[in-house]
């Protein structure tokens, strides 16, 4: 099979490496990809949200399946675009259509969905500029801290958690009236703050049945001890020790099943990944958010623990016989540590030469933001490399990741030395 993966991060490199091990793969393409995917696939320099360019790429390269990594093309309707084109409509897309992608593209929609299908989540209400004053009054009924969420996609920055009521009211006005996040904040969800430990559960579905993939926890803040600015993710661990069988059973019964059934009841034919962000509140899972794709860097610890052929699972999604497939999970622990550029998550440097990747032997180096120029691998993003290791324990896997990092160098490199600190 000829396969096209859309995206350019560590997540896409992890998909690419796993798919490259499938006996069913003929040629693998990644668009636009990075220096890591270039080693195992053919990179195509196109923007995944340029659907016409994607079409040309699919026809030229006789692509037989499209795997969509990031949310933007999904929310923008790439799956619908493929289905509506006579030359492309037979080509399966792994990733939901626009209707399903609203679970991530609109926080208001996802809260309504959870409410309708009785999926546990924080109490909430949504407001627009016309209902600003009601929004301020709703804030008065809640206890600090206050959680404000821009309805639409805001590059991961649309959630504000504020300690004072005064500040929360001001920010609400900033979002609704002064369009702090542009159109993304023309509706704002205000919700109750959930106090607990976060984790994520990943589901692959063909719209009828589902497979639950390994759980993971990511470390979003730039600084050690979970301090400082939010990032895309600085590291991840899978499995999550406190997500034991009894907790995961609650997740399946209270969240996964009603989500899959809810999609069916609402006539949403969903084929792809569902990333469920959860808060464990006193042993009970509450949904913080849905994403309609895999997480990054969570993919870099989830995929290495799947022993089954990923392409076979994707074929199950495409042919709607996923229930016939077996997902074999490696019981070992996987850890990944992100190496990032100086300055990240604010303005960061690019174009620094990366040395030493070839000296790493016990970890997998997933490229996140890299490119090759004149046979040199250069940094090309805020998040540069994800260093994944397997071990019998979190400590063992982390020790391997950190030892591998010590062999790699680029100017200004930074990474968190405390990934997993709250779990060990
Ligand atoms: P989101 O973009 O929805 O993932 O939100 C970003 C982060 O804000 C989450 O990963 C949580 O750490 C935090 N968060 C979101 N909603 C809540 C909530 N209701 N209570 C506590 N923390 C939250
Ligand atoms: N690591 C969080 C995300 O992919 O959204």
CSV table of C-alpha atoms and ligand atoms in Angstrom, one decimal:
chain,number,residue,atom,x,y,z
A,1,UNK,CA,0.0,0.0,0.0
A,2,UNK,CA,1.2,3.5,-0.7
A,3,UNK,CA,0.5,5.7,2.3
A,4,UNK,CA,0.6,9.5,2.9
A,5,UNK,CA,1.0,10.9,6.4
A,6,UNK,CA,0.2,14.6,6.8
A,7,UNK,CA,2.2,16.6,9.3
A,8,UNK,CA,5.8,17.3,10.3
A,9,UNK,CA,6.3,16.6,14.0
A,10,UNK,CA,7.4,13.8,16.3
A,11,UNK,CA,3.9,12.3,16.1
A,12,UNK,CA,4.2,11.9,12.4
A,13,UNK,CA,7.7,10.5,12.6
A,14,UNK,CA,6.4,7.9,15.2
A,15,UNK,CA,3.6,6.9,12.8
A,16,UNK,CA,6.1,6.8,9.9
A,17,UNK,CA,8.6,4.6,11.7
A,18,UNK,CA,5.8,2.2,12.9
A,19,UNK,CA,4.2,2.0,9.5
A,20,UNK,CA,7.6,1.5,7.8
A,21,UNK,CA,7.8,-1.8,9.7
A,22,UNK,CA,4.6,-3.2,8.1
A,23,UNK,CA,4.9,-5.9,5.5
A,24,UNK,CA,1.8,-4.3,3.8
A,25,UNK,CA,3.6,-1.0,3.1
A,26,UNK,CA,4.8,-0.3,-0.4
A,27,UNK,CA,5.9,3.4,-0.4
A,28,UNK,CA,5.5,5.9,2.5
A,29,UNK,CA,5.2,9.6,1.9
A,30,UNK,CA,5.1,12.3,4.6
A,31,UNK,CA,4.0,15.9,3.9
A,32,UNK,CA,5.8,18.0,4.7
A,33,UNK,CA,7.8,15.7,7.1
A,34,UNK,CA,11.1,16.5,8.7
A,35,UNK,CA,14.7,15.2,8.7
A,36,UNK,CA,13.7,12.1,10.6
A,37,UNK,CA,10.9,11.1,8.2
A,38,UNK,CA,13.2,11.7,5.3
A,39,UNK,CA,15.3,8.8,6.4
A,40,UNK,CA,12.4,6.3,6.1
A,41,UNK,CA,9.9,7.9,3.7
A,42,UNK,CA,9.7,10.4,0.9
A,43,UNK,CA,9.0,13.9,2.1
A,44,UNK,CA,6.7,16.0,0.0
A,45,UNK,CA,7.0,19.8,0.6
A,46,UNK,CA,3.4,20.7,0.8
A,47,UNK,CA,1.2,22.3,3.5
A,48,UNK,CA,-1.4,19.8,4.8
A,49,UNK,CA,-4.1,22.5,4.8
A,50,UNK,CA,-3.6,23.2,1.1
A,51,UNK,CA,-6.1,20.5,0.0
A,52,UNK,CA,-5.5,21.0,-3.7
A,53,UNK,CA,-1.8,20.3,-3.2
A,54,UNK,CA,-2.7,17.2,-1.1
A,55,UNK,CA,-4.9,16.1,-4.0
A,56,UNK,CA,-2.1,16.5,-6.5
A,57,UNK,CA,0.3,14.6,-4.3
A,58,UNK,CA,-2.2,11.7,-3.8
A,59,UNK,CA,-2.8,11.4,-7.6
A,60,UNK,CA,0.8,11.7,-8.5
A,61,UNK,CA,2.0,9.1,-6.0
A,62,UNK,CA,-0.9,6.7,-6.3
A,63,UNK,CA,-1.7,7.1,-2.6
A,64,UNK,CA,-4.1,4.4,-1.2
A,65,UNK,CA,-4.5,5.8,2.4
A,66,UNK,CA,-4.1,9.2,4.1
A,67,UNK,CA,-3.3,9.5,7.7
A,68,UNK,CA,-3.8,13.0,9.1
A,69,UNK,CA,-1.5,13.9,12.0
A,70,UNK,CA,-2.5,17.4,13.2
A,71,UNK,CA,-6.0,18.9,13.9
A,72,UNK,CA,-6.0,21.8,11.5
A,73,UNK,CA,-6.6,19.9,8.2
A,74,UNK,CA,-9.3,17.8,10.0
A,75,UNK,CA,-11.1,20.8,11.4
A,76,UNK,CA,-10.7,22.4,8.0
A,77,UNK,CA,-12.5,19.5,6.4
A,78,UNK,CA,-9.8,17.5,4.6
A,79,UNK,CA,-11.7,14.2,5.0
A,80,UNK,CA,-14.9,15.8,3.5
A,81,UNK,CA,-12.8,17.3,0.7
A,82,UNK,CA,-11.4,13.8,-0.2
A,83,UNK,CA,-14.9,12.3,-0.1
A,84,UNK,CA,-16.4,15.0,-2.3
A,85,UNK,CA,-13.8,14.5,-5.1
A,86,UNK,CA,-14.7,11.9,-7.7
A,87,UNK,CA,-11.0,11.0,-8.2
A,88,UNK,CA,-10.2,10.6,-4.5
A,89,UNK,CA,-13.4,9.5,-2.7
A,90,UNK,CA,-12.3,5.8,-2.6
A,91,UNK,CA,-9.2,6.6,-0.7
A,92,UNK,CA,-9.6,6.1,3.1
A,93,UNK,CA,-8.7,8.9,5.4
A,94,UNK,CA,-7.7,8.2,9.0
A,95,UNK,CA,-9.2,11.1,10.9
A,96,UNK,CA,-12.7,12.4,11.3
A,97,UNK,CA,-14.8,14.5,8.9
A,98,UNK,CA,-15.6,18.1,9.8
A,99,UNK,CA,-18.7,17.1,11.9
A,100,UNK,CA,-16.6,14.8,14.1
A,101,UNK,CA,-13.6,17.2,14.2
A,102,UNK,CA,-15.9,19.8,16.0
A,103,UNK,CA,-15.2,17.8,19.1
A,104,UNK,CA,-11.8,19.6,19.1
A,105,UNK,CA,-12.6,22.6,16.9
A,106,UNK,CA,-15.4,23.9,19.2
A,107,UNK,CA,-15.2,23.6,23.0
A,108,UNK,CA,-18.8,24.7,23.1
A,109,UNK,CA,-19.8,21.8,20.8
A,110,UNK,CA,-17.8,19.3,22.8
A,111,UNK,CA,-19.4,20.4,26.1
A,112,UNK,CA,-22.8,20.2,24.6
A,113,UNK,CA,-22.0,16.7,23.3
A,114,UNK,CA,-20.8,15.6,26.7
A,115,UNK,CA,-23.9,17.0,28.4
A,116,UNK,CA,-26.2,15.4,25.9
A,117,UNK,CA,-24.6,12.0,26.2
A,118,UNK,CA,-24.1,12.2,30.0
A,119,UNK,CA,-20.3,12.0,29.8
A,120,UNK,CA,-18.8,13.3,33.1
A,121,UNK,CA,-17.2,16.7,32.7
A,122,UNK,CA,-16.9,20.0,34.6
A,123,UNK,CA,-20.1,22.1,34.9
A,124,UNK,CA,-20.1,24.9,32.4
A,125,UNK,CA,-21.9,27.6,30.5
A,126,UNK,CA,-21.0,29.3,27.2
A,127,UNK,CA,-21.2,33.1,26.5
A,128,UNK,CA,-20.8,35.5,23.6
A,129,UNK,CA,-20.3,39.3,23.5
A,130,UNK,CA,-24.1,39.7,23.7
A,131,UNK,CA,-24.2,37.8,27.0
A,132,UNK,CA,-21.0,39.2,28.5
A,133,UNK,CA,-22.8,40.4,31.6
A,134,UNK,CA,-24.5,37.0,32.2
A,135,UNK,CA,-21.0,35.5,31.9
A,136,UNK,CA,-19.7,37.8,34.6
A,137,UNK,CA,-22.6,36.8,36.8
A,138,UNK,CA,-21.9,33.1,36.1
A,139,UNK,CA,-18.3,33.6,37.2
A,140,UNK,CA,-19.6,35.0,40.5
A,141,UNK,CA,-21.4,31.7,41.2
A,142,UNK,CA,-18.1,29.7,40.8
A,143,UNK,CA,-15.2,29.3,43.2
A,144,UNK,CA,-11.6,30.3,42.2
A,145,UNK,CA,-9.6,29.4,40.2
A,146,UNK,CA,-11.7,30.3,37.1
A,147,UNK,CA,-11.4,28.5,33.8
A,148,UNK,CA,-12.1,30.4,30.6
A,149,UNK,CA,-11.8,28.6,27.2
A,150,UNK,CA,-11.9,30.1,23.8
A,151,UNK,CA,-14.4,28.1,21.8
A,152,UNK,CA,-12.3,27.7,18.7
A,153,UNK,CA,-8.7,26.6,17.9
A,154,UNK,CA,-6.2,29.0,19.4
A,155,UNK,CA,-2.9,27.2,18.9
A,156,UNK,CA,-3.1,25.6,22.3
A,157,UNK,CA,-3.3,29.0,24.0
A,158,UNK,CA,-7.0,29.5,24.4
A,159,UNK,CA,-7.4,28.2,27.9
A,160,UNK,CA,-7.0,30.7,30.8
A,161,UNK,CA,-6.9,29.7,34.4
A,162,UNK,CA,-7.2,32.7,36.7
A,163,UNK,CA,-7.1,33.1,40.5
A,164,UNK,CA,-9.1,36.2,41.0
A,165,UNK,CA,-12.7,36.9,40.1
A,166,UNK,CA,-11.8,40.5,39.0
A,167,UNK,CA,-9.1,39.2,36.6
A,168,UNK,CA,-11.5,36.5,35.3
A,169,UNK,CA,-14.1,39.1,34.4
A,170,UNK,CA,-11.5,41.3,32.7
A,171,UNK,CA,-10.2,38.4,30.6
A,172,UNK,CA,-13.7,37.3,29.7
A,173,UNK,CA,-14.3,40.8,28.3
A,174,UNK,CA,-10.9,40.7,26.5
A,175,UNK,CA,-11.9,37.4,24.9
A,176,UNK,CA,-15.4,38.3,23.9
A,177,UNK,CA,-15.4,42.0,23.3
A,178,UNK,CA,-11.8,42.6,22.3
A,179,UNK,CA,-11.3,39.3,20.5
A,180,UNK,CA,-8.2,38.3,22.4
A,181,UNK,CA,-8.0,35.1,20.3
A,182,UNK,CA,-9.7,36.5,17.2
A,183,UNK,CA,-12.8,34.6,16.1
A,184,UNK,CA,-11.8,31.6,18.2
A,185,UNK,CA,-12.9,33.6,21.3
A,186,UNK,CA,-16.2,34.9,19.9
A,187,UNK,CA,-17.7,32.3,22.1
A,188,UNK,CA,-16.2,31.5,25.5
A,189,UNK,CA,-16.8,28.4,27.7
A,190,UNK,CA,-16.6,29.1,31.4
A,191,UNK,CA,-16.2,26.0,33.5
A,192,UNK,CA,-15.7,24.8,37.0
A,193,UNK,CA,-12.1,24.1,37.9
A,194,UNK,CA,-11.3,20.4,38.4
A,195,UNK,CA,-8.8,19.5,41.0
A,196,UNK,CA,-7.0,16.3,40.3
A,197,UNK,CA,-4.2,14.7,38.2
A,198,UNK,CA,-4.4,14.8,34.4
A,199,UNK,CA,-3.9,11.9,32.0
A,200,UNK,CA,-4.9,11.0,28.5
A,201,UNK,CA,-6.5,8.0,27.0
A,202,UNK,CA,-6.4,7.3,23.3
A,203,UNK,CA,-9.1,5.5,21.3
A,204,UNK,CA,-9.0,4.3,17.7
A,205,UNK,CA,-12.4,3.9,16.2
A,206,UNK,CA,-13.9,2.8,12.8
A,207,UNK,CA,-17.2,4.5,13.8
A,208,UNK,CA,-18.7,1.2,15.0
A,209,UNK,CA,-16.3,-0.4,17.4
A,210,UNK,CA,-13.2,0.9,19.1
A,211,UNK,CA,-9.8,-0.1,20.5
A,212,UNK,CA,-8.5,1.6,23.6
A,213,UNK,CA,-4.8,2.3,23.2
A,214,UNK,CA,-2.3,2.9,26.1
A,215,UNK,CA,-2.8,5.8,28.5
A,216,UNK,CA,-0.2,8.5,28.7
A,217,UNK,CA,0.6,11.6,30.8
A,218,UNK,CA,2.4,14.6,29.2
A,219,UNK,CA,4.3,17.4,30.9
A,220,UNK,CA,3.1,20.7,29.3
A,221,UNK,CA,5.0,23.3,31.2
A,222,UNK,CA,8.4,24.5,30.1
A,223,UNK,CA,9.9,24.5,33.6
A,224,UNK,CA,10.7,21.8,36.1
A,225,UNK,CA,8.1,21.1,38.7
A,226,UNK,CA,5.4,22.0,36.1
A,227,UNK,CA,6.2,25.7,36.3
A,228,UNK,CA,6.3,28.4,33.7
A,229,UNK,CA,4.7,28.8,30.3
A,230,UNK,CA,2.6,26.1,28.5
A,231,UNK,CA,4.3,24.3,25.7
A,232,UNK,CA,3.1,21.7,23.2
A,233,UNK,CA,4.5,19.1,25.6
A,234,UNK,CA,8.0,18.5,27.1
A,235,UNK,CA,7.8,14.8,27.7
A,236,UNK,CA,5.4,11.9,28.3
A,237,UNK,CA,5.1,8.6,30.1
A,238,UNK,CA,3.0,5.5,29.2
A,239,UNK,CA,1.4,3.8,30.9
A,240,UNK,CA,0.2,6.1,33.7
A,241,UNK,CA,0.7,4.1,37.0
A,242,UNK,CA,-2.4,5.5,38.7
A,243,UNK,CA,-4.6,4.6,35.7
A,244,UNK,CA,-5.0,1.0,37.0
A,245,UNK,CA,-7.5,-1.5,35.7
A,246,UNK,CA,-10.3,-0.3,37.9
A,247,UNK,CA,-9.8,3.4,36.8
A,248,UNK,CA,-9.5,2.4,33.2
A,249,UNK,CA,-12.7,0.4,33.4
A,250,UNK,CA,-14.5,3.6,34.6
A,251,UNK,CA,-13.0,5.5,31.7
A,252,UNK,CA,-14.3,2.8,29.3
A,253,UNK,CA,-17.8,2.6,30.8
A,254,UNK,CA,-18.4,6.3,31.6
A,255,UNK,CA,-16.5,8.0,28.8
A,256,UNK,CA,-15.4,5.8,25.9
A,257,UNK,CA,-18.6,3.9,25.4
A,258,UNK,CA,-20.9,6.9,25.7
A,259,UNK,CA,-18.6,8.9,23.4
A,260,UNK,CA,-18.7,6.2,20.6
A,261,UNK,CA,-22.4,5.6,21.1
A,262,UNK,CA,-23.1,9.4,21.2
A,263,UNK,CA,-21.3,9.9,17.9
A,264,UNK,CA,-23.4,7.1,16.3
A,265,UNK,CA,-26.6,8.5,17.7
A,266,UNK,CA,-25.8,12.0,16.4
A,267,UNK,CA,-25.1,10.6,13.0
A,268,UNK,CA,-21.4,11.4,13.1
A,269,UNK,CA,-19.4,8.7,11.2
A,270,UNK,CA,-16.1,9.0,13.0
A,271,UNK,CA,-13.0,7.2,11.7
A,272,UNK,CA,-9.8,7.9,13.4
A,273,UNK,CA,-8.2,8.7,16.8
A,274,UNK,CA,-10.0,10.3,19.7
A,275,UNK,CA,-7.6,11.7,22.3
A,276,UNK,CA,-9.5,12.1,25.6
A,277,UNK,CA,-7.9,14.5,28.1
A,278,UNK,CA,-9.1,13.4,31.6
A,279,UNK,CA,-8.8,14.7,35.1
A,280,UNK,CA,-8.7,12.0,37.8
A,281,UNK,CA,-10.8,13.6,40.6
A,282,UNK,CA,-10.8,11.3,43.6
A,283,UNK,CA,-10.6,8.2,41.5
A,284,UNK,CA,-13.3,9.3,39.0
A,285,UNK,CA,-12.5,10.3,35.4
A,286,UNK,CA,-13.9,13.7,34.2
A,287,UNK,CA,-13.3,14.8,30.6
A,288,UNK,CA,-11.3,18.0,30.2
A,289,UNK,CA,-11.3,17.9,26.4
A,290,UNK,CA,-11.4,15.9,23.3
A,291,UNK,CA,-8.8,16.1,20.6
A,292,UNK,CA,-9.5,14.5,17.2
A,293,UNK,CA,-6.0,13.2,16.6
A,294,UNK,CA,-3.2,11.7,18.6
A,295,UNK,CA,-1.2,13.8,21.0
A,296,UNK,CA,2.4,15.0,20.6
A,297,UNK,CA,4.5,13.9,22.4
A,298,UNK,CA,2.1,11.2,23.7
A,299,UNK,CA,2.3,9.4,20.3
A,300,UNK,CA,6.0,9.0,20.9
A,301,UNK,CA,5.2,6.8,24.0
A,302,UNK,CA,1.9,5.2,22.9
A,303,UNK,CA,2.9,3.9,19.4
A,304,UNK,CA,6.2,2.3,20.6
A,305,UNK,CA,4.1,0.2,23.0
A,306,UNK,CA,1.8,-1.2,20.3
A,307,UNK,CA,3.2,-4.5,19.1
A,308,UNK,CA,0.5,-5.0,16.4
A,309,UNK,CA,0.9,-3.9,12.8
A,310,UNK,CA,-0.4,-0.3,12.8
A,311,UNK,CA,-1.2,-0.4,9.1
A,312,UNK,CA,-3.5,-3.5,9.8
A,313,UNK,CA,-5.3,-1.5,12.5
A,314,UNK,CA,-5.7,1.5,10.1
A,315,UNK,CA,-7.1,-0.9,7.4
A,316,UNK,CA,-9.6,-2.0,10.1
A,317,UNK,CA,-10.7,1.6,10.5
A,318,UNK,CA,-11.0,2.1,6.8
A,319,UNK,CA,-12.9,-1.2,6.2
A,320,UNK,CA,-14.9,-0.9,9.4
A,321,UNK,CA,-13.8,-4.3,10.7
A,322,UNK,CA,-11.6,-3.0,13.5
A,323,UNK,CA,-13.4,-5.4,15.9
A,324,UNK,CA,-11.6,-8.3,14.1
A,325,UNK,CA,-8.2,-6.8,14.8
A,326,UNK,CA,-6.0,-7.5,17.8
A,327,UNK,CA,-4.1,-4.7,19.5
A,328,UNK,CA,-1.2,-6.2,21.3
A,329,UNK,CA,0.4,-3.9,23.9
A,330,UNK,CA,3.9,-4.1,25.2
A,331,UNK,CA,3.7,-4.1,29.0
A,332,UNK,CA,6.9,-2.1,29.4
A,333,UNK,CA,7.0,1.6,30.3
A,334,UNK,CA,7.8,4.1,27.6
A,335,UNK,CA,9.2,7.6,28.4
A,336,UNK,CA,10.0,10.4,26.1
A,337,UNK,CA,11.9,13.6,26.8
A,338,UNK,CA,11.6,16.6,24.4
A,339,UNK,CA,14.7,18.5,23.5
A,340,UNK,CA,13.7,22.0,22.6
A,341,UNK,CA,15.3,25.2,21.2
A,342,UNK,CA,16.6,28.1,23.2
A,343,UNK,CA,13.7,30.5,23.8
A,344,UNK,CA,10.9,28.0,23.3
A,345,UNK,CA,7.9,28.3,23.9
A,346,UNK,CA,8.4,32.0,23.1
A,347,UNK,CA,10.5,33.2,20.1
A,348,UNK,CA,13.2,30.6,19.5
A,349,UNK,CA,16.3,30.0,17.4
A,350,UNK,CA,16.4,27.8,14.3
A,351,UNK,CA,19.0,26.4,12.0
A,352,UNK,CA,21.4,25.0,14.7
A,353,UNK,CA,23.3,21.9,13.7
A,354,UNK,CA,22.4,18.8,15.6
A,355,UNK,CA,25.2,16.4,16.4
A,356,UNK,CA,25.3,13.0,17.9
A,357,UNK,CA,22.0,11.4,17.0
A,358,UNK,CA,23.9,8.5,15.4
A,359,UNK,CA,25.6,7.7,18.7
A,360,UNK,CA,22.2,6.9,20.4
A,361,UNK,CA,21.7,3.2,20.5
A,362,UNK,CA,19.2,2.4,23.3
A,363,UNK,CA,16.5,5.0,22.5
A,364,UNK,CA,14.5,6.0,19.5
A,365,UNK,CA,15.1,9.6,18.4
A,366,UNK,CA,11.9,11.0,17.0
A,367,UNK,CA,12.4,14.2,15.0
A,368,UNK,CA,9.9,16.9,15.8
A,369,UNK,CA,11.4,20.1,14.3
A,370,UNK,CA,14.3,19.3,12.1
A,371,UNK,CA,15.4,19.6,8.5
A,372,UNK,CA,18.3,18.4,6.4
A,373,UNK,CA,20.5,20.8,4.5
A,374,UNK,CA,23.8,19.8,2.8
A,375,UNK,CA,23.7,16.5,4.7
A,376,UNK,CA,23.5,18.3,8.0
A,377,UNK,CA,20.5,17.9,10.4
A,378,UNK,CA,19.4,21.4,11.6
A,379,UNK,CA,16.9,22.5,14.2
A,380,UNK,CA,13.7,23.8,12.5
A,381,UNK,CA,11.2,24.2,15.3
A,382,UNK,CA,10.7,24.9,19.0
A,383,UNK,CA,10.4,21.2,19.8
A,384,UNK,CA,13.3,19.5,18.1
A,385,UNK,CA,13.7,15.9,19.1
A,386,UNK,CA,11.8,13.5,21.3
A,387,UNK,CA,14.0,10.8,22.9
A,388,UNK,CA,11.9,7.7,23.6
A,389,UNK,CA,13.1,4.7,25.7
A,390,UNK,CA,11.5,1.5,27.0
A,391,UNK,CA,12.2,0.0,30.4
A,392,UNK,CA,10.8,-2.2,33.1
A,393,UNK,CA,10.1,0.9,35.2
A,394,UNK,CA,9.7,4.6,34.7
A,395,UNK,CA,13.1,5.2,36.3
A,396,UNK,CA,14.8,2.7,34.0
A,397,UNK,CA,13.2,4.1,30.9
A,398,UNK,CA,14.0,7.7,31.9
A,399,UNK,CA,17.6,6.9,32.8
A,400,UNK,CA,18.0,5.6,29.2
A,401,UNK,CA,16.4,8.7,27.7
A,402,UNK,CA,18.6,11.0,29.7
A,403,UNK,CA,21.7,9.0,28.9
A,404,UNK,CA,20.8,9.2,25.2
A,405,UNK,CA,20.3,13.0,25.5
A,406,UNK,CA,23.8,13.3,26.8
A,407,UNK,CA,25.1,12.1,23.5
A,408,UNK,CA,23.2,14.7,21.5
A,409,UNK,CA,24.1,18.4,21.1
A,410,UNK,CA,22.8,21.6,19.5
A,411,UNK,CA,23.4,25.2,20.5
A,412,UNK,CA,20.9,26.4,23.1
A,413,UNK,CA,19.3,23.0,23.6
A,414,UNK,CA,17.0,22.7,26.6
A,415,UNK,CA,15.0,19.8,28.1
A,416,UNK,CA,13.2,19.1,31.4
A,417,UNK,CA,15.2,16.9,33.8
A,418,UNK,CA,12.2,16.0,35.8
A,419,UNK,CA,9.8,14.2,33.4
A,420,UNK,CA,7.8,11.7,35.5
A,421,UNK,CA,8.7,13.5,38.8
A,422,UNK,CA,5.1,13.2,40.1
A,423,UNK,CA,4.8,9.5,39.2
A,424,UNK,CA,7.9,7.9,40.6
B,1,LIG,P1,-7.3,22.3,27.1
B,1,LIG,O1,-6.8,23.1,26.0
B,1,LIG,O2,-8.8,22.1,27.2
B,1,LIG,O3,-6.5,21.0,27.2
B,1,LIG,O4,-6.9,22.9,28.5
B,1,LIG,C1,-5.5,23.2,28.7
B,1,LIG,C2,-5.2,22.8,30.1
B,1,LIG,O5,-5.9,23.5,31.1
B,1,LIG,C3,-5.5,21.3,30.4
B,1,LIG,O6,-4.6,20.5,30.0
B,1,LIG,C4,-5.7,21.4,31.9
B,1,LIG,O7,-4.4,21.3,32.5
B,1,LIG,C5,-6.2,22.7,32.2
B,1,LIG,N1,-7.7,22.7,32.3
B,1,LIG,C6,-8.6,22.8,31.4
B,1,LIG,N2,-9.9,22.7,31.9
B,1,LIG,C7,-9.7,22.6,33.2
B,1,LIG,C8,-10.6,22.5,34.3
B,1,LIG,N3,-11.9,22.5,34.1
B,1,LIG,N4,-10.1,22.3,35.5
B,1,LIG,C9,-8.8,22.3,35.7
B,1,LIG,N5,-7.9,22.4,34.8
B,1,LIG,C10,-8.3,22.6,33.5
B,2,LIG,N1,0.5,17.1,24.0
B,2,LIG,C1,-0.8,17.7,23.9
B,2,LIG,C2,-1.4,17.7,22.6
B,2,LIG,O1,-0.9,17.0,21.7
B,2,LIG,O2,-2.4,18.3,22.4
